[in-house]
PDB file of C-alpha atoms in Angstrom:
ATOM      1  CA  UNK A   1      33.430  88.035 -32.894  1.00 47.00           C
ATOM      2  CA  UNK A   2      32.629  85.565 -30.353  1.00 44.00           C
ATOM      3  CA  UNK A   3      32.945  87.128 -26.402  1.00 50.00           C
ATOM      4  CA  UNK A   4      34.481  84.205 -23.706  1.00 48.00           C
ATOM      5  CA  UNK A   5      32.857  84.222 -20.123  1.00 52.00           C
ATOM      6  CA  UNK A   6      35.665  85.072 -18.058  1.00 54.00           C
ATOM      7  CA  UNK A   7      38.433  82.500 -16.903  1.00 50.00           C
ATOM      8  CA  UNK A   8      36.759  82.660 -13.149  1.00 50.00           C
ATOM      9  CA  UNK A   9      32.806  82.399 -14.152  1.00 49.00           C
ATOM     10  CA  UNK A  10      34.166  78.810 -16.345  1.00 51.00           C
ATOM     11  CA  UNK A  11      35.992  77.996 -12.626  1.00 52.00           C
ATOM     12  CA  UNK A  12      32.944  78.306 -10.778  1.00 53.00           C
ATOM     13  CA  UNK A  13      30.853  76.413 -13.638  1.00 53.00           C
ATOM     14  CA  UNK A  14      32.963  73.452 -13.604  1.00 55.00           C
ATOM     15  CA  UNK A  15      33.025  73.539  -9.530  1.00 51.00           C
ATOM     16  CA  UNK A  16      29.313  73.828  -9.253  1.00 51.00           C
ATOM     17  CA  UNK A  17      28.756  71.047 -11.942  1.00 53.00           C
ATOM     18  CA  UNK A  18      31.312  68.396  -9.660  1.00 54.00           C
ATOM     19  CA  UNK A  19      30.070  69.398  -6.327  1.00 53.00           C
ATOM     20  CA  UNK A  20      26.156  67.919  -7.318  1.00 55.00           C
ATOM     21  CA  UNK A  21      27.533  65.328 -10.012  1.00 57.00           C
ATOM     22  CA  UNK A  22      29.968  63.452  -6.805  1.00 59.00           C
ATOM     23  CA  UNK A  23      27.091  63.082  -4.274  1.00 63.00           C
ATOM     24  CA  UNK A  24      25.107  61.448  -7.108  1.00 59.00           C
ATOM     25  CA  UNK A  25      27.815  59.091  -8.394  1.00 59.00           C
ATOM     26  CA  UNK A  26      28.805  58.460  -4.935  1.00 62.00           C
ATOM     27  CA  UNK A  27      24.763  57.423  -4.219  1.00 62.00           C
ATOM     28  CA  UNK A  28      24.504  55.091  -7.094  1.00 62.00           C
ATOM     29  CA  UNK A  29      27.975  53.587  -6.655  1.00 61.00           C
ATOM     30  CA  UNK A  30      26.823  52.805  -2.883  1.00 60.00           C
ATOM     31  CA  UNK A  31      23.116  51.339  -3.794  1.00 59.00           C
ATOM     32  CA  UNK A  32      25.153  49.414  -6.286  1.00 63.00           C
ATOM     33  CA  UNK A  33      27.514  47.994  -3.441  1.00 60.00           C
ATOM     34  CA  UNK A  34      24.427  47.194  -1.173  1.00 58.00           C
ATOM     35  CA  UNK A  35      22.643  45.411  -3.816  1.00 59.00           C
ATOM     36  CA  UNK A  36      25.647  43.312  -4.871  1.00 55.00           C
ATOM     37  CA  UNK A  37      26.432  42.530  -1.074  1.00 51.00           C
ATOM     38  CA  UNK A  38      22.947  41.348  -0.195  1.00 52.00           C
ATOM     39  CA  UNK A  39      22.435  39.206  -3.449  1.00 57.00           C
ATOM     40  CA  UNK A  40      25.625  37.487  -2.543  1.00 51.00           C
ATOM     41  CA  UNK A  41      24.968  37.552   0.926  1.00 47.00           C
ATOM     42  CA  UNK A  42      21.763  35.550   0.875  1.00 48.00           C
ATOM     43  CA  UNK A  43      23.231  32.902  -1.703  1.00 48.00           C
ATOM     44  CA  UNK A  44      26.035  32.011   0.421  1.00 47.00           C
ATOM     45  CA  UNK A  45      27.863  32.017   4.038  1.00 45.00           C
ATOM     46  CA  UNK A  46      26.820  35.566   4.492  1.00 46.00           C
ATOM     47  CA  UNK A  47      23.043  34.819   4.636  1.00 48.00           C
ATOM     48  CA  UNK A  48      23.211  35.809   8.513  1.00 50.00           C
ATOM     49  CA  UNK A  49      24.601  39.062   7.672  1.00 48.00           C
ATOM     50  CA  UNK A  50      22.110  39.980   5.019  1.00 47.00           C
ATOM     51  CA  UNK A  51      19.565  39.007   7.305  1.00 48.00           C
ATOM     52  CA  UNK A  52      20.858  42.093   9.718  1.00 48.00           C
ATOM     53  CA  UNK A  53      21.219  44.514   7.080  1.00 47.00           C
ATOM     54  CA  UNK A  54      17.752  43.489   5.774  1.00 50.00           C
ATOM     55  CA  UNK A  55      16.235  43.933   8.566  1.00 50.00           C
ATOM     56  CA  UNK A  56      14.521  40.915   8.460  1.00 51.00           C
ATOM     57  CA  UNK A  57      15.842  38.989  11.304  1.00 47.00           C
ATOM     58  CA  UNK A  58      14.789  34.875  11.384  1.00 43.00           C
ATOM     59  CA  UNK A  59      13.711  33.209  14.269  1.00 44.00           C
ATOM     60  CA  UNK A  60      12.781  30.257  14.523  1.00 46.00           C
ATOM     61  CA  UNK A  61      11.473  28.256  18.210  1.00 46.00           C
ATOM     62  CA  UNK A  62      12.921  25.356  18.806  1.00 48.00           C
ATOM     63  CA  UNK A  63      12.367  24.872  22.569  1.00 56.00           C
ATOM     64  CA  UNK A  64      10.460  21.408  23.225  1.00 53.00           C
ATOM     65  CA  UNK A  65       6.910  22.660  23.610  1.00 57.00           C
ATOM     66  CA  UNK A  66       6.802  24.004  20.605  1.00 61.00           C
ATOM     67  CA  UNK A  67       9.300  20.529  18.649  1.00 62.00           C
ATOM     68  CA  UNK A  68       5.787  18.444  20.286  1.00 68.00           C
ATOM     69  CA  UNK A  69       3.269  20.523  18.801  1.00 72.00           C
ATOM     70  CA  UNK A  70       4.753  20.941  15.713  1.00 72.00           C
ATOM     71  CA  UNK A  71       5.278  16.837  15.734  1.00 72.00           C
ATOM     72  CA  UNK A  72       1.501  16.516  16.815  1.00 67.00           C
ATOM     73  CA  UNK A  73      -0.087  18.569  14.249  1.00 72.00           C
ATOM     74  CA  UNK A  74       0.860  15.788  11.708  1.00 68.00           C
ATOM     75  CA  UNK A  75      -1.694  14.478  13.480  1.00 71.00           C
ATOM     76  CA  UNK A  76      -2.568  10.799  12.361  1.00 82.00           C
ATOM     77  CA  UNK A  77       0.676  10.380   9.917  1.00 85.00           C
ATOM     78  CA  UNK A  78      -0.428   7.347   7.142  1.00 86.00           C
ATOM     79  CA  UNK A  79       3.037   6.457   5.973  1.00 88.00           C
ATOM     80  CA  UNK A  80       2.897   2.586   4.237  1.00 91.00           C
ATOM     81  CA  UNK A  81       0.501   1.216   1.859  1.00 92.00           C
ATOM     82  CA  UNK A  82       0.111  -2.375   1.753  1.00 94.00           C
ATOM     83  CA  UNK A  83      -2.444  -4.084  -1.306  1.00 91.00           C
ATOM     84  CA  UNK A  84      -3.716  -7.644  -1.919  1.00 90.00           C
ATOM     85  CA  UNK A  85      -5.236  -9.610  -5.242  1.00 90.00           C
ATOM     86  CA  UNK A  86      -6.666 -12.985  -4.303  1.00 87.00           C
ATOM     87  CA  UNK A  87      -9.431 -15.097  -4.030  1.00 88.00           C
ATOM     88  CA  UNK A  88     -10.714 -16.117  -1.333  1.00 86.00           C
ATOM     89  CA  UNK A  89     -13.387 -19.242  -0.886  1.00 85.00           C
ATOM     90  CA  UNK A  90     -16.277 -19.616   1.529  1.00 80.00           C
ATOM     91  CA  UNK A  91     -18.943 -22.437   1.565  1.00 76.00           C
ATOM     92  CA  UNK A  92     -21.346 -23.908   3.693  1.00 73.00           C
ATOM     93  CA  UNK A  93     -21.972 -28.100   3.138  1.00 71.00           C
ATOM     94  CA  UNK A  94     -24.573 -30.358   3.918  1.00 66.00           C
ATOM     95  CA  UNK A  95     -23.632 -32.833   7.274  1.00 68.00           C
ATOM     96  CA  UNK A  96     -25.511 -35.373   5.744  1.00 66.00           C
ATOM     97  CA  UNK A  97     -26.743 -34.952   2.110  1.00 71.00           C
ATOM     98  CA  UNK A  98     -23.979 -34.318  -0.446  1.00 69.00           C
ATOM     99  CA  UNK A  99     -22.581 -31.142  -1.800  1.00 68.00           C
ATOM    100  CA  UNK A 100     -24.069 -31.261  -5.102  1.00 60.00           C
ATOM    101  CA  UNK A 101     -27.857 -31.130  -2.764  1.00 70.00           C
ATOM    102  CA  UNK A 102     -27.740 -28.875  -0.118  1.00 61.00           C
ATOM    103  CA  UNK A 103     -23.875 -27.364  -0.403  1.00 69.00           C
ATOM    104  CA  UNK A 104     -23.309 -23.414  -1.220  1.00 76.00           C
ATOM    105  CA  UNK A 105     -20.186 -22.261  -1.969  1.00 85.00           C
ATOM    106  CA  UNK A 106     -18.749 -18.403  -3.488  1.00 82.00           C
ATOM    107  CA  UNK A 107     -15.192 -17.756  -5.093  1.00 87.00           C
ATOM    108  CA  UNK A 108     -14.402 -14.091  -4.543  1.00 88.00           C
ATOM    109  CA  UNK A 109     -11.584 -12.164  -6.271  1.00 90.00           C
ATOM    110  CA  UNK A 110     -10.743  -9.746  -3.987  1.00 89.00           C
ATOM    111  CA  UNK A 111      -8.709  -6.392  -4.385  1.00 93.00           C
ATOM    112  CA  UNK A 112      -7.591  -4.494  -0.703  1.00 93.00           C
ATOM    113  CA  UNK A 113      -5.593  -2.620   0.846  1.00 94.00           C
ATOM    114  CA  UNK A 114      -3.824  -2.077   4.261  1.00 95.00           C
ATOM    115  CA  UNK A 115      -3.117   1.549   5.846  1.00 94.00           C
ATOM    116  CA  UNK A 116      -0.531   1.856   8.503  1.00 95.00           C
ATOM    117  CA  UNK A 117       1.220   4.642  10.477  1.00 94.00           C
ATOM    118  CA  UNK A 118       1.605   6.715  13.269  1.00 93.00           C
ATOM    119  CA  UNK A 119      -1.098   8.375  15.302  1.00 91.00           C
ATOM    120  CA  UNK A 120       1.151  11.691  16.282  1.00 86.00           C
ATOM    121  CA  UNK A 121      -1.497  12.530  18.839  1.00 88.00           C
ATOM    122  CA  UNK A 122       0.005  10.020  21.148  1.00 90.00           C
ATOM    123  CA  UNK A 123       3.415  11.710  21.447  1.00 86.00           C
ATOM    124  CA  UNK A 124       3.961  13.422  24.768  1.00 87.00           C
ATOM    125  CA  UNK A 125       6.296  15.251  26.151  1.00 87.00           C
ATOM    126  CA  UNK A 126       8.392  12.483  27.729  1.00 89.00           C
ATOM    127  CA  UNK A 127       9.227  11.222  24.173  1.00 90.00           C
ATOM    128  CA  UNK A 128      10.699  14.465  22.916  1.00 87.00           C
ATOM    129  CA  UNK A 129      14.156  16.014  24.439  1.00 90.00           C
ATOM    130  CA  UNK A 130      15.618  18.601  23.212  1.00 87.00           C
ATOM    131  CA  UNK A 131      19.429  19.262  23.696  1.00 87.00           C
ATOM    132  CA  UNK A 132      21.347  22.324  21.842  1.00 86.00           C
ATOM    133  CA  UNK A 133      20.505  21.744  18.033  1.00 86.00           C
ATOM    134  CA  UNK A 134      20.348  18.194  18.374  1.00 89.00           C
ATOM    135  CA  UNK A 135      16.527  16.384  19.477  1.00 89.00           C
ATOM    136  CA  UNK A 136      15.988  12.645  20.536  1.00 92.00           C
ATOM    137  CA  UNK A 137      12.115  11.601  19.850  1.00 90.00           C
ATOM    138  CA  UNK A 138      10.658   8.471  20.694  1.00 92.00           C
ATOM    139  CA  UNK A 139       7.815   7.610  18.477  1.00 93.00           C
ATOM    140  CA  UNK A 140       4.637   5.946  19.389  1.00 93.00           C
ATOM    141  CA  UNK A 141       3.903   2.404  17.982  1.00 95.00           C
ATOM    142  CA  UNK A 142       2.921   1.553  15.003  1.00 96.00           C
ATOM    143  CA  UNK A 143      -0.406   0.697  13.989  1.00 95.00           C
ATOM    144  CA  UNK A 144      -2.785  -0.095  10.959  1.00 95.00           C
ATOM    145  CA  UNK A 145      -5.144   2.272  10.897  1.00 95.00           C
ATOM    146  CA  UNK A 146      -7.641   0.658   8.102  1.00 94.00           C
ATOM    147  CA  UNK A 147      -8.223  -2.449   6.270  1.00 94.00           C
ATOM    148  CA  UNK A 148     -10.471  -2.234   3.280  1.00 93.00           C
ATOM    149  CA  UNK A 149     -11.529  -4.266   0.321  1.00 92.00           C
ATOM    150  CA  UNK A 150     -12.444  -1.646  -3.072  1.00 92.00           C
ATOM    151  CA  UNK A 151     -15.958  -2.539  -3.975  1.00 87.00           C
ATOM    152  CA  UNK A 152     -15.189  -2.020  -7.589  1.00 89.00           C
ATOM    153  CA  UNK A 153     -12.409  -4.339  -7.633  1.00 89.00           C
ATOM    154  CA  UNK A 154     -13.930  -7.162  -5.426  1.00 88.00           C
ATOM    155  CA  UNK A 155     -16.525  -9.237  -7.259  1.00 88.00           C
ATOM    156  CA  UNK A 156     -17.932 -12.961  -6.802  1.00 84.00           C
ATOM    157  CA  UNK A 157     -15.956 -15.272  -9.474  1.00 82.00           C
ATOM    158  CA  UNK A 158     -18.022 -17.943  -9.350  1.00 81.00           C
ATOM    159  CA  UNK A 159     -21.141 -19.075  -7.213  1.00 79.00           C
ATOM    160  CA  UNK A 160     -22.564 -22.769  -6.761  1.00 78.00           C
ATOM    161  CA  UNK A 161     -25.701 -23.387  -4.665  1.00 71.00           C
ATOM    162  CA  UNK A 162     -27.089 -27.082  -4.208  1.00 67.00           C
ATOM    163  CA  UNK A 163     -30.603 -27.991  -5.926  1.00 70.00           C
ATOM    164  CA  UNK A 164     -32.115 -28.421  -2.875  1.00 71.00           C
ATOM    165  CA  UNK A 165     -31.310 -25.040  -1.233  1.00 68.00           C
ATOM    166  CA  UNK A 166     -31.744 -21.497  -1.242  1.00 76.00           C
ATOM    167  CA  UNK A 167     -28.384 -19.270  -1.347  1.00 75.00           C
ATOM    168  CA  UNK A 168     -27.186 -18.138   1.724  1.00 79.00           C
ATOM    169  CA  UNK A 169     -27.296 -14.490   1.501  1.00 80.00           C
ATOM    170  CA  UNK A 170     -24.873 -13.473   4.356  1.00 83.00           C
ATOM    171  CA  UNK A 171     -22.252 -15.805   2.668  1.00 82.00           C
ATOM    172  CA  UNK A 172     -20.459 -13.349   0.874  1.00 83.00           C
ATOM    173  CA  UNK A 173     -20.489 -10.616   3.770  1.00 86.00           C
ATOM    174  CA  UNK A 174     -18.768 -13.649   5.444  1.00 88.00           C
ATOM    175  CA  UNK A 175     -16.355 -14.111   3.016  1.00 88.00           C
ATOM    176  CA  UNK A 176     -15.597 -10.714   1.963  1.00 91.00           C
ATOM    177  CA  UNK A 177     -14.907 -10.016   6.154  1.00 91.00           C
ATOM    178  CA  UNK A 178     -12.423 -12.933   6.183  1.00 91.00           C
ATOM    179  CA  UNK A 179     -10.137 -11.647   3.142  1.00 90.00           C
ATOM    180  CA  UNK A 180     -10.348  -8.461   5.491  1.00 92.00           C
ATOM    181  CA  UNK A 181      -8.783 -10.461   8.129  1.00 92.00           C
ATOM    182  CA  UNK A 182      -6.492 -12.560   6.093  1.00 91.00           C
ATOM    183  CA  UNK A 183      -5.401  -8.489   4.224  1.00 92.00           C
ATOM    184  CA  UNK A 184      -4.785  -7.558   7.884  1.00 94.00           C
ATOM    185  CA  UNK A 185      -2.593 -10.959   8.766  1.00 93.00           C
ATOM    186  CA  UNK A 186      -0.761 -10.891   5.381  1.00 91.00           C
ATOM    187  CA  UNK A 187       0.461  -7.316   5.642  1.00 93.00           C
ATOM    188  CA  UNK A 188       1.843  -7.358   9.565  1.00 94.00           C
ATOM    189  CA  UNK A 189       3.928 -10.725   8.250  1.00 94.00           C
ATOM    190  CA  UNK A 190       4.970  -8.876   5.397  1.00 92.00           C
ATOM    191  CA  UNK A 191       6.351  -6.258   8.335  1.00 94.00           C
ATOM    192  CA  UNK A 192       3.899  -3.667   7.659  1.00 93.00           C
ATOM    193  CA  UNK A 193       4.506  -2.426  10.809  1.00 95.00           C
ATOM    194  CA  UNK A 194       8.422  -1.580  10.804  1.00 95.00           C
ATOM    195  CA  UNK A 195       7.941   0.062   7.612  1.00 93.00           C
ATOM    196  CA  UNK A 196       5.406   2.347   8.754  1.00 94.00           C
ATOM    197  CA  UNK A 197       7.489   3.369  11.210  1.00 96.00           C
ATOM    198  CA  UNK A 198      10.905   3.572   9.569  1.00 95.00           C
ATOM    199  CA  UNK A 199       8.955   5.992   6.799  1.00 92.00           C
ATOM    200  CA  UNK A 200       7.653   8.176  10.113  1.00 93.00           C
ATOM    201  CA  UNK A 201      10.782   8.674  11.188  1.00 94.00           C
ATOM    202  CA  UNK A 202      12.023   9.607   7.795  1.00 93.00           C
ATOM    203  CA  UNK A 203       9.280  12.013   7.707  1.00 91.00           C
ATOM    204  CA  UNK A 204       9.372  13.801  11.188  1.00 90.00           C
ATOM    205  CA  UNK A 205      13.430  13.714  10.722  1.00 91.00           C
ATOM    206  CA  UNK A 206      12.592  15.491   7.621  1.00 90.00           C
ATOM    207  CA  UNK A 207      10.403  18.345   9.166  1.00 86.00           C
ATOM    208  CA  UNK A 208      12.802  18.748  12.540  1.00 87.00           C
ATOM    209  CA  UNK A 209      16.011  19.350  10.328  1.00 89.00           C
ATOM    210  CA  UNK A 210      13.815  22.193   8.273  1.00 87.00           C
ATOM    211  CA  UNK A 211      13.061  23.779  11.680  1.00 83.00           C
ATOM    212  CA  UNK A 212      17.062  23.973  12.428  1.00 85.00           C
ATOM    213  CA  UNK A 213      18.337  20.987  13.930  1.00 86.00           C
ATOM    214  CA  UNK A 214      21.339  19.658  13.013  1.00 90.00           C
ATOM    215  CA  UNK A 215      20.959  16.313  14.742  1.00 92.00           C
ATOM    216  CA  UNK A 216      17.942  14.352  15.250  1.00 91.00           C
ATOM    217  CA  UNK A 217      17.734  10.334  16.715  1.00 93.00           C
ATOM    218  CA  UNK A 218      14.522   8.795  16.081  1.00 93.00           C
ATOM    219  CA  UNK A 219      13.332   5.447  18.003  1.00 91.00           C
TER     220      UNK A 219
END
């Protein structure tokens, strides 16, 4: 014969069991809620919200002191690339005997290339003003910061020295400096120049909308 716990000591079993089961349920159903909220929170318009809840608040320093130094650490900003093939022809002739006696004469392919940008050190505070979330920066000029030939690309193509002469041994330094200035002269007519600074602005616009501008105008 099987003896039953009284109809009361069931009552109380049943009310101890959903007094420490509803605290519980009501715990996981609220980390649940606060998960869900702050996963959709930082993937859409609520992101500012999360951000409170979080506790992790974002700041970020847009005042003009701080939109020149962040422009200036870019420092000297290379933005355009400008190469050359060619050959280029130096010689040296005789003013009285003929070529084929005392003339000396190189043919040099030549390989360079032409580096322009930005030197971000030049920026001041003058060219930077900041209004709201909108900035207007004024960009220094322009300039080509290196011309260079590659040594492994540049060779002599042919050489010719007159039978009654020694090669000239500064006649290729000679040439090889005026395809440096012919590099230089080709790329600013190809508009080296504009391009280097259409690509800075590009660049610093970039950087300025990442720090929370909505507007920028760059000249």
């Amino acid at each position: 014969m099987v003896t039953l716990p009284p109809p009361h000591a069931q009552r109380r079993t049943s009310f101890w069991k959903y007094l420490l089961l509803g605290p519980l349920l009501g715990l996981l159903f609220g980390f649940g809620i606060l998960a869900w909220f702050l996963h959709a929170a930082t993937q859409g318009v609520w992101d500012r919200v999360a951000t409170v809840v979080s506790g992790r608040p974002l700041h970020i320093d847009t005042t003009q002191p701080t939109v020149v130094s962040r422009i200036q650490r870019l420092a000297r900003l290379e933005t355009v690339t400008y190469t050359m093939d060619k050959v280029v022809e130096g010689d040296r002739e005789g003013r009285v005997l003929p070529e084929f006696l005392t003339g000396d004469k190189i043919l040099l392919t030549v390989h360079g290339e032409a580096i322009a940008g930005i030197d971000l050190h030049q920026l001041t505070p003058a060219d930077v003003q900041v209004s709201g979330s909108s900035v207007h920066l004024h960009l220094p000029a322009a300039q080509i910061f290196t011309v260079t030939l590659d040594d492994e690309k540049t060779r002599v193509y042919s050489r010719y020295t007159g039978i009654l002469v020694p090669a000239d041994p500064n006649l290729e330094s000679e040439v090889r400096a005026k395809a440096e200035q012919d590099l230089r002269q080709s790329a600013l007519a190809a508009g080296i120049l504009n391009t280097a600074h259409q690509n800075a602005c590009s660049t610093v616009t970039t950087m300025l909308l990442g720090l929370g501008f909505h507007q920028v105008d760059c000249s």
